[in-house]
XYZ file of C-alpha atoms in Angstrom:
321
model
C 105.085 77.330 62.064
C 102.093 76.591 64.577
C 103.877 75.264 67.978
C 101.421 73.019 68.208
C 100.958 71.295 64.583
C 104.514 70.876 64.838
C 104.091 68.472 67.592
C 101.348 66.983 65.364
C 103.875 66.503 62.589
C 106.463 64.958 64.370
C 104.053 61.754 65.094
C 103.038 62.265 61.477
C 106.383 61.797 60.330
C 106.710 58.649 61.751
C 104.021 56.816 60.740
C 104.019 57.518 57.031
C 103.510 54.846 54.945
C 100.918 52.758 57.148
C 98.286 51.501 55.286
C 94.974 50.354 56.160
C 93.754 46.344 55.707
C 91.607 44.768 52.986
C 89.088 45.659 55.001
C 89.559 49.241 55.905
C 90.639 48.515 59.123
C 92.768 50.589 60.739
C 94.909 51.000 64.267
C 93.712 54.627 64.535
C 89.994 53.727 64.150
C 90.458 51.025 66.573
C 91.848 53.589 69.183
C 89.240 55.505 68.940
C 86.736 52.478 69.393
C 88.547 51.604 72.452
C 89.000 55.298 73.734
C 86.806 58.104 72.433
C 83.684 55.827 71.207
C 80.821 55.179 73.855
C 79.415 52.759 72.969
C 82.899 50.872 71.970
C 81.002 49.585 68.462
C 83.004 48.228 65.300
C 81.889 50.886 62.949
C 84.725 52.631 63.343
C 87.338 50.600 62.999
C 86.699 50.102 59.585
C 85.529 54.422 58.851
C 87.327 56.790 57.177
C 90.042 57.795 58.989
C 91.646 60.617 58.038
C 90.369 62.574 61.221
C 90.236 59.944 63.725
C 94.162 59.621 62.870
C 94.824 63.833 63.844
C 93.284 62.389 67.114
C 95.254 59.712 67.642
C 98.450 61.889 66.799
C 97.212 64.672 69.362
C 96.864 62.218 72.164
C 100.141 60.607 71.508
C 101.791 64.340 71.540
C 99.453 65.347 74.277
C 98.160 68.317 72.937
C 94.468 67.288 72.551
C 93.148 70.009 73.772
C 94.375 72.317 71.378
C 93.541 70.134 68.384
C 90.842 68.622 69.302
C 89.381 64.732 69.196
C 86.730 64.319 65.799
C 86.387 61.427 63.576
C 84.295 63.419 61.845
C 85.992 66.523 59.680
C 82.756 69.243 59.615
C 82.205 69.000 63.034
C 86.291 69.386 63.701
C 85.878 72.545 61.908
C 83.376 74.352 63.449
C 85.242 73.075 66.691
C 87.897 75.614 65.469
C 85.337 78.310 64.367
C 83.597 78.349 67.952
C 87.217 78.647 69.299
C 88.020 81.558 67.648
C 91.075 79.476 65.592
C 89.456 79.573 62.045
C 90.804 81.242 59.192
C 91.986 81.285 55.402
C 95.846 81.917 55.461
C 97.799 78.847 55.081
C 100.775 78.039 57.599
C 103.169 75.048 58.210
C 101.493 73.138 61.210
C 97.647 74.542 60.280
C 95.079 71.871 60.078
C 93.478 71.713 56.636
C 90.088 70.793 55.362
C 89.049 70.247 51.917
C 86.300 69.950 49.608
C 86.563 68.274 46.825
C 83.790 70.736 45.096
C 85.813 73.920 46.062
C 83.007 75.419 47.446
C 84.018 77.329 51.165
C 81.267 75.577 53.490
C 82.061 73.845 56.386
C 78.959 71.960 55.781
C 80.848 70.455 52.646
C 84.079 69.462 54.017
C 85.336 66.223 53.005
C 89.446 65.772 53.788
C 91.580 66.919 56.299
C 95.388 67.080 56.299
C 98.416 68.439 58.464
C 100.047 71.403 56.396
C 103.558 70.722 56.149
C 105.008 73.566 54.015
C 103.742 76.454 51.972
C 104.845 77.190 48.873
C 103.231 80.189 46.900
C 99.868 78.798 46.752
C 100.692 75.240 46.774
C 100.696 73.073 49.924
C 102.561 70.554 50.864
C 101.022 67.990 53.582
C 100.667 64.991 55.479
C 97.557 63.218 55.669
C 95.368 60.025 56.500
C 93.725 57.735 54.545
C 95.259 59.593 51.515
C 93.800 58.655 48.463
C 91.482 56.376 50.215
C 94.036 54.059 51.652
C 96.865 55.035 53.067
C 99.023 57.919 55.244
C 101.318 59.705 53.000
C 102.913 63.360 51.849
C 100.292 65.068 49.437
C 100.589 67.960 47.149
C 97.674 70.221 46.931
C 96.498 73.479 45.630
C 93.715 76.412 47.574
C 91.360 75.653 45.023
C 89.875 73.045 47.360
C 90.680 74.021 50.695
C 87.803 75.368 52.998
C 89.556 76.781 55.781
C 92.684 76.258 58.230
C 92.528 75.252 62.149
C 95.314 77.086 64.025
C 95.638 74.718 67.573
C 98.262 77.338 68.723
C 95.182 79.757 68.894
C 93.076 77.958 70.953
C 92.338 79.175 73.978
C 92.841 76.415 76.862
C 91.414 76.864 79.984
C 94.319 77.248 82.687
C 93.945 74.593 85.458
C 94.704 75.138 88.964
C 98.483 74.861 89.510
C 99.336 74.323 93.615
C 102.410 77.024 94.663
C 104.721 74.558 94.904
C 104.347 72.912 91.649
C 106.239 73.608 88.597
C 105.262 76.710 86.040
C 102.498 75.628 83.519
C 103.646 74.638 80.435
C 104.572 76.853 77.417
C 103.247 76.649 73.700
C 106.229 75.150 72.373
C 106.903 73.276 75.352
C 103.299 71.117 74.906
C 103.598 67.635 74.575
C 106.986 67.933 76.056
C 107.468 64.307 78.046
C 109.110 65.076 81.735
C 111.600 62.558 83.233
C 111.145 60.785 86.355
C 114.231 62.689 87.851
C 112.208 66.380 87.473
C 109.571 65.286 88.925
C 111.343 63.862 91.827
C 113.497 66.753 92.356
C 109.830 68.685 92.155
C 108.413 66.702 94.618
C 111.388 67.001 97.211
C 112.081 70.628 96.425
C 113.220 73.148 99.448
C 110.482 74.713 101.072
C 109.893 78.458 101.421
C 112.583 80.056 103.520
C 110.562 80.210 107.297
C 111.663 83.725 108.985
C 114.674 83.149 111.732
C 114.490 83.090 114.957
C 116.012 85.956 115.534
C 112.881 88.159 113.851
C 110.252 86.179 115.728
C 111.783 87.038 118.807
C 111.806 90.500 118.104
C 108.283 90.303 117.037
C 107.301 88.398 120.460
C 109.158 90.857 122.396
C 107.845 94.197 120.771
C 104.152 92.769 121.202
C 104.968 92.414 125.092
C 106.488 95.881 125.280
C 103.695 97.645 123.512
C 101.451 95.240 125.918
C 102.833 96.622 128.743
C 103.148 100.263 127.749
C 98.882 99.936 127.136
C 98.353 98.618 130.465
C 100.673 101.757 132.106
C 98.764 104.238 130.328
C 95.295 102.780 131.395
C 96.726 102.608 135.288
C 97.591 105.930 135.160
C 94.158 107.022 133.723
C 92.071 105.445 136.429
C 94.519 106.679 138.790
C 93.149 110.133 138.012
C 89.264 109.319 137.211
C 87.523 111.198 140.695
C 85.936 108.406 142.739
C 83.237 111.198 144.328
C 80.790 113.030 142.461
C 82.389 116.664 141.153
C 79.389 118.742 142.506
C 78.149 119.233 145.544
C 75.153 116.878 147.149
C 72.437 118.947 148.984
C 70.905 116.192 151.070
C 67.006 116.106 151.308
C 65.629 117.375 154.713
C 68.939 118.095 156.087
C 71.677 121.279 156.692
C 74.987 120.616 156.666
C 77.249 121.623 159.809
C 79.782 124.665 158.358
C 83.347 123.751 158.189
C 84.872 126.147 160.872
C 82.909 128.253 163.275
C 81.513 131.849 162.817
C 83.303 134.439 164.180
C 81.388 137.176 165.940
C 81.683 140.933 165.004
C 83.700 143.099 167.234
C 81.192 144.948 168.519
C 79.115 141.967 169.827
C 80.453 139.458 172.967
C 79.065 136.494 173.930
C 77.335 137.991 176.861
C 75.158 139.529 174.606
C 74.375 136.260 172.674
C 73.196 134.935 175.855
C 71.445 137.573 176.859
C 69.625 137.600 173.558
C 69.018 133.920 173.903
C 67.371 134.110 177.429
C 64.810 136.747 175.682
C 64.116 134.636 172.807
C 61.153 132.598 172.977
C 61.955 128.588 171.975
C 59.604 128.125 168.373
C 57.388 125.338 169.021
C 58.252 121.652 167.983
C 55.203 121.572 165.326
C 56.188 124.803 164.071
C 59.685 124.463 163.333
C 58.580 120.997 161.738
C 56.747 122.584 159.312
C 59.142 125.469 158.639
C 61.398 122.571 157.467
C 59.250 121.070 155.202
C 58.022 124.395 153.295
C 62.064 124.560 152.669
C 62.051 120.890 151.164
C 58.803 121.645 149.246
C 60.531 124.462 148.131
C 63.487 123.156 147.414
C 62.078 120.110 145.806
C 59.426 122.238 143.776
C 62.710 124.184 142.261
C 64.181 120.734 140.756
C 61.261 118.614 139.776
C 62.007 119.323 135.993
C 65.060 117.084 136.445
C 62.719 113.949 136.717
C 62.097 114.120 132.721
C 66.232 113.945 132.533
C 66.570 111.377 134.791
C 68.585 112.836 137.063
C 66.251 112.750 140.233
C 66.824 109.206 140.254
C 70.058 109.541 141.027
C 69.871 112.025 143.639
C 67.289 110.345 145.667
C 69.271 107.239 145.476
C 72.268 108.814 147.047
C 69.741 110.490 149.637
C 68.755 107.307 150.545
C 72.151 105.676 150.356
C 73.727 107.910 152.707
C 70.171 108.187 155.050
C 70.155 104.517 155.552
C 74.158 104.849 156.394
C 73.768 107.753 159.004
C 70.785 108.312 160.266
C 72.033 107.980 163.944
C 74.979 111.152 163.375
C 72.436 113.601 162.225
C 70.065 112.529 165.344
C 72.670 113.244 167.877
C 74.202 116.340 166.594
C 73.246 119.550 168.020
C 71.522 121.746 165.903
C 69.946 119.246 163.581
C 66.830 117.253 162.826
């Protein structure tokens, strides 16, 4: 049996037997006036209601969206056939439409009924406005049936459902009233276990370790980064004083470095001048390629660094310029 037209035929059950007024009016058409109908007009408490009572039954089971809300039976049909819940085998809890001229067109339909049981090829049903008049068990054979609406097999769209609410509903739980009690004890269930202390401790404390660790490591890196240039500077314009004094050849005194000296006529001023700056022209000449690196820059900044720092030491110094 459908889950869902089982639901349906529970509220069936208990209203058979109403019958409409003198007038045609009827409590299902006047629910749907008050509830479904726009405009909230008369017509339709008075209609035919053999539809407009399946949508009174689905609200009051709360299954609507699986069975839909028509008053009128074509459109109910192809409400089924869109949703992919149409077919031709009969089954307790299927929603049947008719037409009286057995011909299989939704176009045509004219009834609709809840199927109750199946026998063979004979159908046993409960139904609105029943032979024009009232709600009541009917008989019927497949000669005049259309087609069957399967609410189980519609596909409802799944709503968004916070984490700490309940599961969705089942099929065959649908319609199923909850008690005030569940949903208390929903809305004042336990929270989520939070971790313990103990593990955010740990966490805290293996954050600072690795922390300090980091910070070690980069000490001990800078530590060994050289805070002077790896090569050798050659200033411009200047010689450099050697380390340790020369240390004359055995076979030559320093008697006969002065004498040599006293015979050795002083260069001139101008001349030595210039002798200095063919070297630096020289010199210079040798490296200008680096100024398409870059790298002159940088050497003539130092030069000028360390000329503007001591310019007085190289002045007084024997030996140098």
């Amino acid at each position: 049996m459908d889950p869902i037209g089982k639901k349906l035929l529970d509220i069936a059950e208990n209203e058979l037997g109403y019958t409409e007024k003198g007038d045609g009016y009827t409590k299902f058409g006047n629910w749907w006036t008050e509830n479904v109908d726009g405009d909230h007009g008369d017509y339709f408490k008075t209609a035919p209601w053999c539809d407009m009572f399946l949508a009174w039954a689905a609200d009051k089971a709360d299954v609507t969206e699986q069975v839909g809300q028509f008053a009128a039976t074509v459109d109910h049909a192809k409400w089924f056939e869109k949703h992919d819940a149409w077919g031709s085998e009969p089954e307790p809890g299927a929603i049947v439409f008719y037409d009286w001229n057995g011909s299989k067109d939704l176009d045509q339909i004219d009834h609709v009924g809840i199927v109750e049981k199946v026998d063979g090829r004979t159908l046993h049903t409960i139904e609105g406005n029943a032979d024009g008049y009232k709600l009541m068990r009917k008989t019927r054979d497949m000669d005049s049936v259309v087609g069957f609406g399967y609410p189980s097999k519609v596909k409802v769209e799944a709503k968004y459902t916070p984490k700490h609410a309940a599961p969705a509903t089942t099929v065959d739980k649908v319609g199923t009233r909850t008690t005030s009690t569940n949903t208390h004890e929903q809305e004042h269930a336990a929270p989520e276990q939070l971790p313990s202390q103990e593990v955010v401790l740990g966490g805290i404390l293996a954050f600072i370790l690795c922390g300090s660790v980091a910070l070690a490591a980069g000490r001990a890196a800078a530590a060994k980064t050289p805070t002077t240039p790896p090569i050798r500077v050659r200033k411009r314009g200047k010689h450099h004083r050697p380390s340790a004094p020369v240390a004359l050849p055995a076979d030559i005194t320093p008697a006969d470095l002065e004498s040599a000296d006293a015979g050795t006529a002083v260069m001139p001023a101008l001349s030595l001048a210039a002798a200095h700056e063919a070297e630096d022209r020289e010199f210079w000449g040798r490296i200008a390629h680096l100024e398409e690196d870059g790298e002159l820059a940088f050497w003539n900044s130092l030069h000028d660094e360390v000329s503007e720092t001591t310019p007085a030491l190289y002045a007084s110094t024997p030996g140098f310029r």
